[in-house]
Structures are given as structure tokens and as C-alpha cells.
Amino acid sequence: MTYVDLKDIRVSYDGKNNILKDLNLSIEKGELVSLLGPSGCGKTTTLRVIAGLIEPNDGAFVVDNKNLTRVPVHKRNFGMVFQSYALFPHLTVKENIGFGLKLRKEDKTTMNQKIQDILDVTGLGELGDRYPKQLSGGQRQRVALARALVIEPKLLLLDEPLSNLDAKLRVQMRIEIKRIQQKLGITSVFVTHDQEECFSISDRVAVMNNGVIEQFDKPEEIYNRPKTEFVARFIGFENFINLTKQGEQTYTTSEGHVLKTGHRWEDGKQVATIRPDDIVILPNGAEQRTNVIPGKVVVRTFLGKSYQYEVDTTVGKILVNGSKETAYPSGEELLLYFPEEKLILV
Amino acid sequence: MRKHRGLSIIAMLVFAFLFIPLFIIVVTSFGENPTIQFPIQGFTFDWYVNVFETNSLIESFYLSIQISLLATILALLVGIPAAYALARYSVKGRNIMKSFFLSPAMIPGVVIGYALFQFIVIQLQLPIFQGLLLGHFLISLPYIIRVVGSSLDQLDFSIEEVAWTLGSTRLRAFVRVVLPNIQAGIFASFMLAFINSFNNIPVSQFLSGPGVTALPTSLMNYIEYNYDPTVSALSVLLMVGTVVLMFIIEKTLGLAKIS
């Protein structure tokens, strides 16, 4: 059942350019949804609309069947974690966490109990009396999370909360966030530009571009079946081939190569895409057949787990990853095989 | 680092040039002779006693303290919200306003004094005390806006937004979260504005009137008629007061943070 609903949200700062255009998003109770996209795509703006920090020009924002569009931020009871953590520098960890509880006029005993509980949940245990500047980045992150969670918010909003941490800690913290989020069963919206982070943590992902949601799906779906060229490019599909329809599931390239895909043609789609990892390099002299395009290696780069080749073919430059065992020199003629099920139409 | 002799000598000379007149004032304040003299003959604290026995000086000292304190507090009440608005919101013509608020610090004091005289005394015909207060308020405001503004520029306003999400109204978040974190700037701006207002001559000169005279003005009047070391003694007291204030600022905040 839909818990959070954004309906036809439009945001414009100057009245001419829309930051968000008729954005629709439905989130279910207990779900962790990510907003993924490059900078400037509107993901942070969407989060700020949800938080109430930005009032949309048009549209409605509904939580639990209550229209909150015009409800001011301080009456929404949403927890928010900022990219900069935004801890109050003049307060201790406990005072930071207790800030929201104090405003709710909780009595002292309940308040202290709640603070202690959340310190335990977030693994901050003994750090309650420290000031933010005495904490490491990861600890600050936990305090920010604890402060947002202790008010028992209806929604947890996270604005790129991991981008200021180093790589190792980032992985640790995202597992931590997921653990706490599941434990408390709190509906959450997570903003990020990092696809790995986003896929690992989310129940569903909304990929955004230019103020529009391009695709809203489970991470696996988005990874395997991007619906638009933008989404495909954003999540690592590097090769795009223009096609003409031949028969059901059979297409030809401009040069007459026949390509088959396991996917059905939909109106308006005439581009096939495939990840460099999914293309197979056939041994020289292999027989020509469908889904094979010949080409010549232009550049070879070493990626660590494999070699990457830029191959010049009749359908343009194709990026292919090949095994470490064989290193083809530039100038080498290769046959590239595009497996039917890996070739996606966008 | 290699020492450069020539430069060291120049630096010493500049320092001496700045320091010697002050040194002479300090010394003359202890002279027994009733005219200012250097070097002095004899040693006495009489002139310091005389400062406190000269009514015109003591009265104007209290007046100046009153005016400067009130003017600075008023300037804080107006300046902090103004600085906040300038730092927080993209107010139209923000840069122009910023330089405009600085302008009293760049325009020659005499010009400001004269302009305020024209406006406050001739046009508005305010009573002298109120006029003086208004004048000092105006010259204090730029210090407040600038110094508080630079504190605000370094503040991460997401702490304010977080306070909102936790349930604070805007006013409460401002008082509980923003103000405590610009405390140092507020205190520093208060001190700077106060000292500047207290020591200001041109504005006080133009706006003082019968019975209501700021200290710098009485001091100058006094010198005209009695050229005795009382003035030196008072100057020394003012210097000491200023140094103590600056010392407090330096100890509590560090001047480096303010500039």
C-alpha cells in the first residue's frame, strides 16, 4: 500500500526553468527508496520537497493519506540526515540527540532512556558526552542518524549521507544504515549519485534526470533491464547501436548485420545496448553468424580484472572487456559476439 | 629564514615612530609641572586624581559610555538580523548592500559627521542625546554587519535546517542553533563597535551640544583652555581601558578569527 505519494510535483525557482517536472513517486511503508542521478538531476530538490524545506509550485505531497504539501517543515516529524551531518557544534552528542525530544516535551527519564537506546542501536555507546569535533567522520554520521531516528519519525530522509566518508567506512556505514532501517522498519528516502551504494541498500531505485524520474524499479531490474538510454548510460552500458526492425525480435544494423535479442521491440525504441563485460570475443576464424560483428582493436587498456578494448566496427566504436589471459594488440581483427539475452533495447 | 638587516631596521623605525609619542604621553602624565613637559620634573599621581575631580570630563565619560553602549546594543539588534538575511538568503542586490553597509567605514569621518549633523540636527531637529545616539548607532552598524556577517558566512546553515526538521520553529532554531554558533562574532563585533564608537571624534564633535558632550569633545575643549597633564592622564586611562578590552577579545576569541 502506498504510504508516501508525490503527485505531479513541479518546482521552479525562477518561474521559467523547472527543476522538477510533474514528478510522481509512490513509496510503500517500510521501504528504502533511493533517488539516483547525476548532480543537478533534481534528486536533492525532491528530497527537500519531501522534507518541507522547499514548497513545490504545483502538485501534492501525501503521507499516510494526509496531504502535507503546505505543512511546514517543523510540523512534519521527518528525520533528516544531511551530507555535512549538520551536528550542532555547541552541543554534546547526547544534547544533539536530545534536541528533538526536548521540543516534544518528553519527561527526563523517558528522554534519557530513549537517548541511551538509540546510542546503543547506533553503536555510539560511550560517546554521549563528547562534542562533535571530538568525533571521527563515521561517528558523526552515526550521531546524525541517531538524532534523526530518536524522534520516531514517519520518514527518514538521507541526503548523500556517505559521500564524506572514506571508501571502506562508506561500505560499513551503508550496511549499518540498512540494518538499522530494517530493524526499525522505517520508511526511508536515500539520495545518492553512487550506483553501487544505491543498489546495495535500496528496495527500489528511482533514476532521475533533468527533474524527471526515468525509471523506478528494483535494483536488479534497473541493473539488468534499463528502460531508457539515459539510465543505461548512467549504470554502465557503454555501447549503443542503432537498429532497424526486421521481424519479431530480429533487427539489422545500418550495415546489414543481423542482431537478435531476447527482448521485444517496443514502439519508439531503436537502439540496442550492451555492457562491455557482456560482449564475448570469439577466437579468430570463427564462423560468421547472427549477433556477430567484426572489428579492429584501436586501444587496449588494463582494468585490473580484465583488459578493455576499444574496437572499431561498422556500427561504430564498441567497448569490450576481455580476459586477462590473452592480450590482443592494437590492430588485431576480432569477432564480437553479442549474446541475445544481454542485448537490451532502449 | 634569513634575517634581512635593512628591513629589520625599517621595521624598528616604524615601530619607534608609532610608539614614542604614546610613550611620551604616558611619561608626561606623571610630571609635577602644571604644563605638559618632556622630560618631566618630579613624579606625581595628582593628574590622575584631577581627572576624577574634573566634572566636565567625568560627566562626558559617563555620557560616552552610555551613548556607545546603547548605540552598540541597538546596532546589534538591527545588525544581526540584517547580517543573517544577507548571508542566508539571496537578497536582491546583495553585494551592493554589503558594500553599502561597509561605506561608513570607508568615508572620511568628517564627512559622515557633517552629513549626520545636516540630517539629524538641521533636518530632524532631534534632541542632542538622541541625535548623538543615532549618529553612533549609524557608525556602529557596519562593524556589526561585517563581523557578524563573516561569522555567518562560515556557518553551515544545514544545522538550522536540521533543527527545523527536528521540530523547531524558525525563531527557536535561530535562537538555539544559529546564535550560539556565532557568539564569538557577536562578541567581537560588539567590542569593536563599542571601542570605535567610544573613540569616535568627528561624529561626536558635530552632534554634541550644550550640556551633552561626548568625551573626545570635552577632552579637546579641555585642552584649549588648560594645557596640563590631566589630558595625558586621561589618555593613558583610555589606552589602558582599550588595551584591556582588546586583551579580553584576544584571550576569549583570538583576533585572527575576526579579521
Coordinates of C-alpha atoms in Angstrom, one line a residue:
Chain A
M1 CA 0.0 0.0 0.0
T2 CA 1.2 3.4 -0.8
Y3 CA 2.5 5.3 2.2
V4 CA 4.2 8.3 0.7
D5 CA 2.9 9.8 -2.5
L6 CA 4.3 12.6 -4.6
K7 CA 1.8 13.7 -7.2
D8 CA 2.7 15.9 -10.2
I9 CA 5.3 17.8 -8.2
R10 CA 6.7 20.8 -10.1
V11 CA 9.4 23.1 -8.7
S12 CA 10.7 26.1 -10.3
Y13 CA 12.9 28.8 -8.8
D14 CA 12.6 31.5 -11.4
G15 CA 9.2 30.6 -12.9
K16 CA 10.8 29.7 -16.3
N17 CA 13.0 26.6 -15.8
N18 CA 11.6 23.7 -13.9
I19 CA 13.9 21.9 -11.5
L20 CA 11.3 19.2 -11.1
K21 CA 8.7 18.5 -13.8
D22 CA 5.4 16.7 -12.9
L23 CA 7.3 14.3 -10.7
N24 CA 5.4 11.3 -9.5
L25 CA 6.7 8.8 -6.9
S26 CA 4.9 6.3 -4.7
I27 CA 6.7 4.7 -1.8
E28 CA 5.4 1.9 0.3
K29 CA 5.6 1.6 4.1
G30 CA 8.9 0.3 5.4
E31 CA 10.6 0.6 2.1
L32 CA 14.0 2.2 1.5
V33 CA 13.8 4.1 -1.8
S34 CA 16.9 5.7 -3.4
L35 CA 16.9 8.7 -5.7
L36 CA 19.8 8.2 -8.0
G37 CA 21.2 10.5 -10.6
P38 CA 24.0 12.9 -11.7
S39 CA 24.4 16.2 -9.9
G40 CA 21.7 18.7 -11.0
C41 CA 19.2 16.0 -11.8
G42 CA 16.8 17.2 -9.1
K43 CA 17.2 14.4 -6.6
T44 CA 18.2 16.6 -3.7
T45 CA 15.4 19.0 -4.6
T46 CA 12.9 16.1 -4.5
L47 CA 14.2 15.2 -1.0
R48 CA 13.9 18.8 0.1
V49 CA 10.3 18.9 -1.1
I50 CA 9.6 15.8 0.9
A51 CA 11.3 17.3 4.0
G52 CA 9.3 20.6 3.5
L53 CA 12.4 22.7 3.0
I54 CA 11.1 23.6 -0.5
E55 CA 7.5 24.2 -1.2
P56 CA 6.5 22.9 -4.7
N57 CA 4.9 25.3 -7.2
D58 CA 2.4 22.6 -8.1
G59 CA 1.4 19.1 -7.1
A60 CA 0.6 17.4 -3.9
F61 CA 2.6 15.5 -1.3
V62 CA 0.7 12.9 0.7
V63 CA 1.9 10.8 3.6
D64 CA -0.4 8.2 5.2
N65 CA -3.4 9.7 3.3
K66 CA -2.7 13.2 4.8
N67 CA -1.9 16.0 2.4
L68 CA 1.2 17.6 3.8
T69 CA 2.0 19.9 0.9
R70 CA 1.5 23.1 2.8
V71 CA 2.5 21.7 6.3
P72 CA 5.7 23.5 7.4
V73 CA 8.9 21.5 8.0
H74 CA 8.8 21.6 11.8
K75 CA 5.4 20.0 12.0
R76 CA 6.1 17.1 9.7
N77 CA 8.1 14.9 12.1
F78 CA 10.5 13.6 9.5
G79 CA 14.1 12.7 10.4
M80 CA 16.8 14.1 8.1
V81 CA 20.5 13.3 7.7
F82 CA 22.5 15.9 5.8
Q83 CA 25.6 15.4 3.7
S84 CA 27.6 17.6 6.1
Y85 CA 26.0 15.7 9.1
A86 CA 24.9 19.2 10.4
L87 CA 25.6 18.3 14.0
F88 CA 25.2 21.2 16.4
P89 CA 28.8 22.1 17.3
H90 CA 27.9 23.7 20.6
L91 CA 26.1 20.6 22.0
T92 CA 27.3 17.3 23.1
V93 CA 26.3 14.0 21.4
K94 CA 23.5 13.5 24.0
E95 CA 22.3 17.1 23.7
N96 CA 22.4 16.8 19.9
I97 CA 20.3 13.6 20.0
G98 CA 18.0 15.1 22.7
F99 CA 17.4 18.3 20.8
G100 CA 14.2 17.0 19.1
L101 CA 13.0 15.2 22.2
K102 CA 13.2 18.4 24.3
L103 CA 11.0 20.1 21.8
R104 CA 8.5 17.3 22.3
K105 CA 8.4 18.0 26.0
E106 CA 9.3 14.4 26.9
D107 CA 10.0 13.9 30.6
K108 CA 13.6 13.5 31.7
T109 CA 13.5 9.8 32.4
T110 CA 11.9 8.8 29.1
M111 CA 14.2 11.1 27.3
N112 CA 17.3 9.7 28.8
Q113 CA 16.1 6.2 28.2
K114 CA 15.4 7.0 24.5
I115 CA 18.8 8.6 24.1
Q116 CA 20.5 5.6 25.7
D117 CA 18.6 3.2 23.5
I118 CA 19.4 5.0 20.3
L119 CA 23.1 5.4 21.3
D120 CA 23.1 1.6 21.7
V121 CA 21.4 0.9 18.4
T122 CA 23.8 3.1 16.5
G123 CA 26.8 1.8 18.4
L124 CA 27.8 5.1 19.9
G125 CA 27.6 3.7 23.5
E126 CA 30.2 5.7 25.5
L127 CA 30.5 8.8 23.3
G128 CA 27.4 10.6 24.7
D129 CA 29.4 13.4 26.4
R130 CA 31.7 14.2 23.6
Y131 CA 31.4 17.2 21.3
P132 CA 31.0 16.7 17.6
K133 CA 34.6 18.0 16.8
Q134 CA 35.9 15.2 19.0
L135 CA 34.4 12.5 16.8
S136 CA 35.5 10.8 13.7
G137 CA 33.6 11.1 10.4
G138 CA 31.9 7.7 10.9
Q139 CA 30.9 8.6 14.5
R140 CA 29.5 11.9 13.4
Q141 CA 27.5 10.1 10.8
R142 CA 26.0 7.8 13.5
V143 CA 25.1 10.8 15.7
A144 CA 23.3 12.5 12.8
L145 CA 21.4 9.2 12.2
A146 CA 20.6 8.7 15.8
R147 CA 19.4 12.3 16.1
A148 CA 17.1 11.8 13.2
L149 CA 15.8 8.4 14.4
V150 CA 15.2 9.2 18.1
I151 CA 12.2 11.4 17.3
E152 CA 10.5 8.3 15.9
P153 CA 9.9 10.0 12.5
K154 CA 7.3 9.0 10.0
L155 CA 10.0 9.2 7.3
L156 CA 13.8 9.1 7.3
L157 CA 15.4 11.3 4.7
L158 CA 19.1 10.8 3.9
D159 CA 20.9 13.3 1.6
E160 CA 24.1 11.7 0.3
P161 CA 25.0 10.8 3.9
L162 CA 28.0 8.7 3.0
S163 CA 29.8 10.9 0.5
N164 CA 32.1 12.5 3.1
L165 CA 33.4 9.1 4.3
D166 CA 36.3 7.2 3.0
A167 CA 35.6 4.2 0.8
K168 CA 35.9 1.5 3.5
L169 CA 33.8 3.3 6.0
R170 CA 31.2 4.0 3.4
V171 CA 30.6 0.3 2.8
Q172 CA 30.5 -0.3 6.5
M173 CA 28.0 2.5 7.1
R174 CA 25.7 1.6 4.3
I175 CA 25.3 -1.8 5.8
E176 CA 24.8 -0.2 9.1
I177 CA 22.1 2.1 7.8
K178 CA 20.3 -0.7 6.1
R179 CA 20.5 -2.8 9.3
I180 CA 19.0 0.0 11.4
Q181 CA 16.4 0.9 8.8
Q182 CA 15.2 -2.7 8.7
K183 CA 15.3 -3.1 12.4
L184 CA 13.1 -0.1 13.0
G185 CA 11.1 -0.7 9.8
I186 CA 11.2 3.0 9.0
T187 CA 10.2 4.2 5.5
S188 CA 13.3 5.9 4.1
V189 CA 14.4 8.0 1.1
F190 CA 18.0 8.0 0.3
V191 CA 19.7 10.4 -2.2
T192 CA 22.9 9.4 -3.9
H193 CA 24.9 9.6 -7.1
D194 CA 26.8 6.4 -6.4
Q195 CA 25.1 3.5 -8.1
E196 CA 26.8 0.7 -6.2
E197 CA 25.9 2.3 -2.9
C198 CA 22.3 2.8 -4.1
F199 CA 21.9 -0.8 -5.5
S200 CA 23.3 -2.3 -2.3
I201 CA 21.0 -0.6 0.1
S202 CA 17.7 0.1 -1.7
D203 CA 14.5 -1.8 -2.1
R204 CA 13.7 0.3 -5.1
V205 CA 15.6 2.9 -7.0
A206 CA 14.3 6.0 -8.9
V207 CA 16.8 7.0 -11.5
M208 CA 16.4 10.8 -12.2
N209 CA 17.5 13.0 -15.0
N210 CA 16.6 16.7 -15.6
G211 CA 13.9 16.8 -13.0
V212 CA 12.2 13.6 -14.2
I213 CA 12.2 10.1 -12.9
E214 CA 13.4 8.0 -15.9
Q215 CA 12.9 4.6 -14.2
F216 CA 11.6 3.4 -10.9
D217 CA 12.3 -0.2 -10.2
K218 CA 14.0 -2.8 -8.1
P219 CA 17.8 -2.5 -8.2
E220 CA 18.1 -5.8 -10.1
E221 CA 15.6 -4.7 -12.8
I222 CA 17.4 -1.4 -13.3
Y223 CA 20.8 -3.1 -13.5
N224 CA 19.6 -5.8 -16.0
R225 CA 16.9 -4.0 -17.9
P226 CA 17.4 -0.2 -18.1
K227 CA 14.3 1.3 -19.8
T228 CA 15.9 4.4 -21.3
E229 CA 19.2 5.3 -22.9
F230 CA 19.9 7.7 -20.1
V231 CA 19.5 5.0 -17.4
A232 CA 21.6 2.6 -19.4
R233 CA 24.4 5.1 -19.8
F234 CA 24.3 6.0 -16.1
I235 CA 24.6 2.4 -14.9
G236 CA 27.5 1.4 -17.1
F237 CA 26.1 0.4 -20.5
E238 CA 28.7 1.8 -22.8
N239 CA 27.7 0.5 -26.3
F240 CA 24.8 1.8 -28.2
I241 CA 23.8 0.5 -31.7
N242 CA 21.1 1.9 -33.9
L243 CA 18.8 -0.7 -35.3
T244 CA 16.1 -1.2 -37.9
K245 CA 13.3 -3.7 -37.2
Q246 CA 13.3 -6.8 -39.3
G247 CA 10.9 -9.3 -37.8
E248 CA 9.7 -10.1 -34.3
Q249 CA 12.9 -9.9 -32.1
T250 CA 15.2 -9.6 -35.2
Y251 CA 16.8 -6.4 -36.2
T252 CA 19.5 -5.2 -38.6
T253 CA 22.2 -2.6 -38.1
S254 CA 22.8 0.1 -40.7
E255 CA 25.5 -2.1 -42.2
G256 CA 23.2 -5.1 -42.6
H257 CA 24.4 -7.2 -39.6
V258 CA 21.6 -9.2 -38.2
L259 CA 21.0 -8.9 -34.4
K260 CA 18.6 -10.8 -32.3
T261 CA 17.6 -10.0 -28.8
G262 CA 15.6 -11.8 -26.2
H263 CA 13.6 -8.6 -25.7
R264 CA 10.5 -7.4 -27.6
W265 CA 10.5 -4.4 -29.7
E266 CA 8.5 -1.5 -28.3
D267 CA 7.5 1.5 -30.2
G268 CA 10.0 4.3 -30.3
K269 CA 12.9 2.1 -29.3
Q270 CA 15.5 1.6 -31.9
V271 CA 18.7 1.4 -30.0
A272 CA 20.3 -1.7 -28.6
T273 CA 22.8 -1.5 -25.7
I274 CA 25.1 -3.9 -24.0
R275 CA 27.7 -3.8 -21.2
P276 CA 31.4 -4.1 -22.2
D277 CA 31.5 -7.1 -19.9
D278 CA 28.8 -9.0 -21.7
I279 CA 30.3 -9.0 -25.1
V280 CA 32.2 -12.2 -26.0
I281 CA 35.4 -12.1 -28.1
L282 CA 35.3 -15.1 -30.4
P283 CA 38.5 -16.9 -31.5
N284 CA 39.8 -15.7 -34.8
G285 CA 38.5 -17.5 -37.8
A286 CA 35.2 -18.5 -36.0
E287 CA 32.3 -18.7 -38.3
Q288 CA 30.2 -15.7 -39.1
R289 CA 26.6 -15.9 -37.8
T290 CA 23.9 -13.7 -36.3
N291 CA 24.8 -11.4 -33.4
V292 CA 28.5 -11.3 -34.5
I293 CA 30.1 -8.1 -35.7
P294 CA 33.8 -8.0 -36.8
G295 CA 36.1 -5.2 -35.7
K296 CA 39.7 -4.0 -35.2
V297 CA 41.3 -3.2 -31.8
V298 CA 42.1 0.5 -31.6
V299 CA 43.2 0.9 -27.9
R300 CA 43.8 -1.6 -25.2
T301 CA 43.7 -0.5 -21.5
F302 CA 44.3 -2.6 -18.4
L303 CA 41.5 -2.5 -15.8
G304 CA 42.9 -4.9 -13.3
K305 CA 40.3 -7.7 -13.5
S306 CA 40.4 -7.6 -17.3
Y307 CA 41.6 -5.8 -20.4
Q308 CA 39.3 -3.3 -22.1
Y309 CA 39.4 -2.8 -25.8
E310 CA 38.1 -0.1 -27.9
V311 CA 37.1 -1.8 -31.1
D312 CA 36.4 -0.1 -34.4
T313 CA 33.4 -1.8 -36.1
T314 CA 31.0 -1.0 -38.9
V315 CA 28.5 0.1 -36.2
G316 CA 30.9 2.4 -34.5
K317 CA 33.3 2.2 -31.6
I318 CA 32.5 -0.7 -29.3
L319 CA 34.0 -1.2 -25.8
V320 CA 34.7 -4.8 -24.9
N321 CA 36.2 -6.3 -21.8
G322 CA 38.3 -9.4 -22.5
S323 CA 40.0 -11.8 -20.1
K324 CA 43.4 -11.1 -18.7
E325 CA 44.8 -14.3 -20.2
T326 CA 45.0 -13.0 -23.7
A327 CA 46.1 -9.5 -24.6
Y328 CA 45.2 -8.6 -28.1
P329 CA 47.5 -5.9 -29.6
S330 CA 46.0 -2.9 -31.3
G331 CA 45.3 -3.5 -35.0
E332 CA 44.2 -7.1 -34.2
E333 CA 41.0 -8.2 -36.1
L334 CA 38.3 -9.5 -33.7
L335 CA 34.9 -11.1 -33.9
L336 CA 32.5 -9.7 -31.3
Y337 CA 29.6 -11.8 -30.2
F338 CA 26.6 -10.1 -28.6
P339 CA 24.6 -12.7 -26.6
E340 CA 20.9 -12.4 -27.3
E341 CA 19.7 -12.1 -23.7
K342 CA 22.3 -9.4 -22.9
L343 CA 21.4 -7.1 -25.7
I344 CA 18.8 -4.6 -24.3
L345 CA 16.6 -2.4 -26.4
V346 CA 16.2 1.2 -25.1
Chain B
M1 CA 64.7 32.1 7.5
R2 CA 67.5 34.6 6.7
K3 CA 67.3 37.8 8.6
H4 CA 67.3 41.0 6.5
R5 CA 69.1 43.7 8.3
G6 CA 67.8 46.7 6.3
L7 CA 64.2 45.6 6.7
S8 CA 64.6 45.0 10.4
I9 CA 65.9 48.5 10.8
I10 CA 63.0 50.0 8.9
A11 CA 60.5 47.9 10.9
M12 CA 62.1 49.1 14.2
L13 CA 62.0 52.7 13.0
V14 CA 58.3 52.5 12.1
F15 CA 57.6 50.9 15.5
A16 CA 59.5 53.6 17.3
F17 CA 57.7 56.3 15.3
L18 CA 54.3 54.8 16.4
F19 CA 55.3 54.1 19.9
I20 CA 57.4 57.1 21.0
P21 CA 54.5 59.6 21.0
L22 CA 52.5 57.3 23.2
F23 CA 55.4 56.7 25.4
I24 CA 55.9 60.5 25.8
I25 CA 52.2 60.9 26.7
V26 CA 52.5 58.2 29.4
V27 CA 55.6 59.8 30.8
T28 CA 54.1 63.4 30.8
S29 CA 51.1 62.2 32.8
F30 CA 53.3 61.7 35.8
G31 CA 55.0 65.2 35.6
E32 CA 54.7 67.6 38.5
N33 CA 54.9 70.7 36.3
P34 CA 51.4 72.1 35.5
T35 CA 52.2 72.4 31.8
I36 CA 52.9 69.3 29.7
Q37 CA 56.6 68.8 29.6
F38 CA 59.0 66.2 28.4
P39 CA 61.2 65.1 30.1
I40 CA 59.4 65.6 33.3
Q41 CA 60.5 67.1 36.6
G42 CA 59.3 65.3 39.7
F43 CA 56.8 62.5 39.8
T44 CA 53.1 62.6 40.9
F45 CA 49.8 60.9 40.5
D46 CA 48.0 64.2 41.0
W47 CA 46.8 64.5 37.4
Y48 CA 45.1 61.1 37.6
V49 CA 43.3 62.3 40.7
N50 CA 42.5 65.5 38.8
V51 CA 40.8 63.5 36.0
F52 CA 38.3 62.2 38.5
E53 CA 37.8 65.6 40.0
T54 CA 37.1 67.4 36.8
N55 CA 33.4 67.3 36.4
S56 CA 33.2 68.0 32.7
L57 CA 35.5 65.1 31.9
I58 CA 33.7 62.6 34.3
E59 CA 30.3 63.6 33.1
S60 CA 31.2 63.3 29.4
F61 CA 32.9 60.0 30.2
Y62 CA 29.7 58.6 31.6
L63 CA 27.8 60.1 28.7
S64 CA 30.1 58.5 26.2
I65 CA 29.9 55.1 27.9
Q66 CA 26.1 55.4 27.8
I67 CA 25.9 56.5 24.2
S68 CA 28.4 53.9 23.0
L69 CA 26.8 51.1 24.9
L70 CA 23.3 51.9 23.9
A71 CA 24.3 52.6 20.3
T72 CA 26.2 49.3 20.1
I73 CA 23.3 47.3 21.5
L74 CA 20.8 48.9 19.1
A75 CA 23.3 48.2 16.3
L76 CA 23.4 44.6 17.4
L77 CA 19.6 44.3 17.4
V78 CA 19.4 45.7 13.9
G79 CA 22.7 44.4 12.6
I80 CA 22.4 40.7 13.5
P81 CA 19.1 40.2 11.6
A82 CA 20.5 42.2 8.7
A83 CA 23.7 40.2 8.5
Y84 CA 21.6 37.0 8.8
A85 CA 19.4 38.0 5.9
L86 CA 22.4 38.9 3.8
A87 CA 24.2 35.7 4.5
R88 CA 21.2 33.3 4.3
Y89 CA 19.0 34.5 1.5
S90 CA 19.9 35.6 -2.0
V91 CA 18.5 39.1 -1.3
K92 CA 18.4 41.1 -4.4
G93 CA 21.4 43.4 -4.8
R94 CA 23.2 41.6 -2.0
N95 CA 26.7 42.6 -3.0
I96 CA 25.7 46.2 -3.4
M97 CA 24.1 46.2 0.0
K98 CA 27.2 44.6 1.6
S99 CA 29.4 47.3 0.3
F100 CA 26.8 49.9 1.2
F101 CA 26.9 48.7 4.8
L102 CA 30.6 49.0 4.8
S103 CA 30.6 52.5 3.4
P104 CA 30.6 54.4 6.8
A105 CA 33.9 52.7 7.5
M106 CA 35.4 54.0 4.2
I107 CA 34.0 57.5 4.1
P108 CA 36.1 60.1 6.0
G109 CA 34.8 60.7 9.5
V110 CA 34.4 64.4 9.0
V111 CA 32.1 63.8 6.0
I112 CA 30.0 61.4 8.0
G113 CA 29.9 63.8 10.9
Y114 CA 28.9 66.7 8.8
A115 CA 26.3 64.6 6.9
L116 CA 24.8 63.4 10.1
F117 CA 24.8 67.0 11.5
Q118 CA 22.9 68.1 8.5
F119 CA 20.4 65.3 8.7
I120 CA 20.0 64.8 12.4
V121 CA 20.4 68.3 13.8
I122 CA 19.2 70.5 11.0
Q123 CA 16.5 68.3 9.3
L124 CA 15.2 66.1 12.0
Q125 CA 15.9 68.6 14.9
L126 CA 16.3 65.7 17.3
P127 CA 17.3 66.4 20.9
I128 CA 21.1 66.3 21.3
F129 CA 21.2 63.0 23.3
Q130 CA 19.0 61.2 20.8
G131 CA 20.9 62.7 17.9
L132 CA 24.2 61.6 19.3
L133 CA 22.8 58.2 19.9
L134 CA 21.5 57.9 16.4
G135 CA 24.8 59.0 15.0
H136 CA 26.8 56.5 17.0
F137 CA 24.3 53.8 16.1
L138 CA 24.9 54.5 12.4
I139 CA 28.7 54.3 12.7
S140 CA 28.5 51.1 14.7
L141 CA 26.2 49.3 12.4
P142 CA 28.8 48.5 9.7
Y143 CA 31.1 46.8 12.2
I144 CA 28.3 44.6 13.5
I145 CA 27.1 43.6 10.0
R146 CA 30.6 42.9 8.7
V147 CA 31.9 40.9 11.7
V148 CA 28.7 39.0 12.4
G149 CA 28.3 38.5 8.6
S150 CA 31.7 36.9 8.3
S151 CA 30.8 34.5 11.2
L152 CA 27.6 33.7 9.4
D153 CA 29.4 33.1 6.1
Q154 CA 31.3 30.3 7.8
L155 CA 28.3 28.8 9.4
D156 CA 26.8 25.6 7.8
F157 CA 23.1 26.5 7.6
S158 CA 22.1 22.9 7.4
I159 CA 22.3 22.9 11.2
E160 CA 19.5 25.3 11.1
E161 CA 17.5 23.2 8.7
V162 CA 18.1 20.1 10.8
A163 CA 16.7 22.0 13.8
W164 CA 13.6 22.7 11.7
T165 CA 13.2 19.1 10.8
L166 CA 13.5 18.2 14.5
G167 CA 10.5 20.4 15.3
S168 CA 12.0 23.9 15.9
T169 CA 10.2 26.9 14.7
R170 CA 12.3 29.3 12.7
L171 CA 12.7 31.7 15.6
R172 CA 13.6 29.0 18.0
A173 CA 16.1 27.5 15.6
F174 CA 17.7 30.9 15.2
V175 CA 18.0 31.5 18.9
R176 CA 19.0 27.9 19.9
V177 CA 21.2 26.9 17.0
V178 CA 22.4 29.9 14.9
L179 CA 23.1 32.4 17.7
P180 CA 25.2 30.1 19.9
N181 CA 27.4 29.3 16.9
I182 CA 28.1 33.0 16.0
Q183 CA 28.6 34.0 19.6
A184 CA 32.2 34.8 19.1
G185 CA 31.5 37.0 16.1
I186 CA 28.7 38.8 18.0
F187 CA 31.0 39.4 21.0
A188 CA 33.9 40.6 18.8
S189 CA 31.6 42.9 16.8
F190 CA 30.3 44.3 20.0
M191 CA 33.7 45.1 21.3
L192 CA 35.0 46.6 18.0
A193 CA 31.8 48.7 17.5
F194 CA 31.9 49.9 21.1
I195 CA 35.6 50.9 21.1
N196 CA 35.1 52.6 17.7
S197 CA 32.1 54.5 18.9
F198 CA 33.7 55.5 22.2
N199 CA 36.8 56.9 20.5
N200 CA 35.0 58.5 17.6
I201 CA 35.7 62.2 17.3
P202 CA 34.1 63.7 14.2
V203 CA 30.6 62.4 14.8
S204 CA 30.6 63.3 18.5
Q205 CA 32.1 66.7 17.6
F206 CA 29.3 67.6 15.2
L207 CA 26.5 66.2 17.2
S208 CA 27.4 67.3 20.7
G209 CA 25.6 70.3 22.2
P210 CA 25.3 72.3 25.3
G211 CA 25.3 70.1 28.3
V212 CA 25.6 66.9 26.3
T213 CA 29.2 66.4 25.3
A214 CA 31.0 63.2 24.4
L215 CA 34.3 62.5 26.0
P216 CA 36.6 63.2 23.0
T217 CA 34.9 66.5 22.5
S218 CA 35.3 67.5 26.2
L219 CA 38.8 66.4 26.0
M220 CA 39.5 68.8 23.1
N221 CA 37.7 71.6 24.9
Y222 CA 39.7 71.0 27.9
I223 CA 43.0 71.1 26.0
E224 CA 42.0 74.5 24.6
Y225 CA 41.8 76.1 28.0
N226 CA 44.1 74.1 30.3
Y227 CA 47.2 72.6 28.7
D228 CA 48.0 70.5 31.8
P229 CA 48.9 66.8 32.2
T230 CA 45.3 65.9 33.1
V231 CA 44.8 65.2 29.4
S232 CA 47.8 62.9 29.4
A233 CA 46.5 61.1 32.4
L234 CA 43.1 60.6 30.8
S235 CA 44.6 59.4 27.6
V236 CA 46.6 56.9 29.5
L237 CA 43.5 55.7 31.2
L238 CA 41.7 55.3 27.9
M239 CA 44.6 53.5 26.3
V240 CA 44.7 51.1 29.3
G241 CA 41.0 50.6 29.0
T242 CA 41.2 49.8 25.3
V243 CA 44.1 47.5 25.7
V244 CA 42.3 45.6 28.4
L245 CA 39.2 45.2 26.2
M246 CA 41.3 44.1 23.2
F247 CA 43.2 41.7 25.5
I248 CA 39.9 40.2 26.6
I249 CA 38.8 39.8 23.0
E250 CA 42.2 38.3 22.1
K251 CA 42.0 35.9 25.0
T252 CA 38.4 34.8 24.5
L253 CA 38.2 34.7 20.7
G254 CA 41.5 35.4 19.1
L255 CA 41.6 38.5 16.8
A256 CA 42.8 36.4 13.9
K257 CA 39.3 34.8 13.7
I258 CA 37.7 38.2 13.4
S259 CA 39.5 39.8 10.5

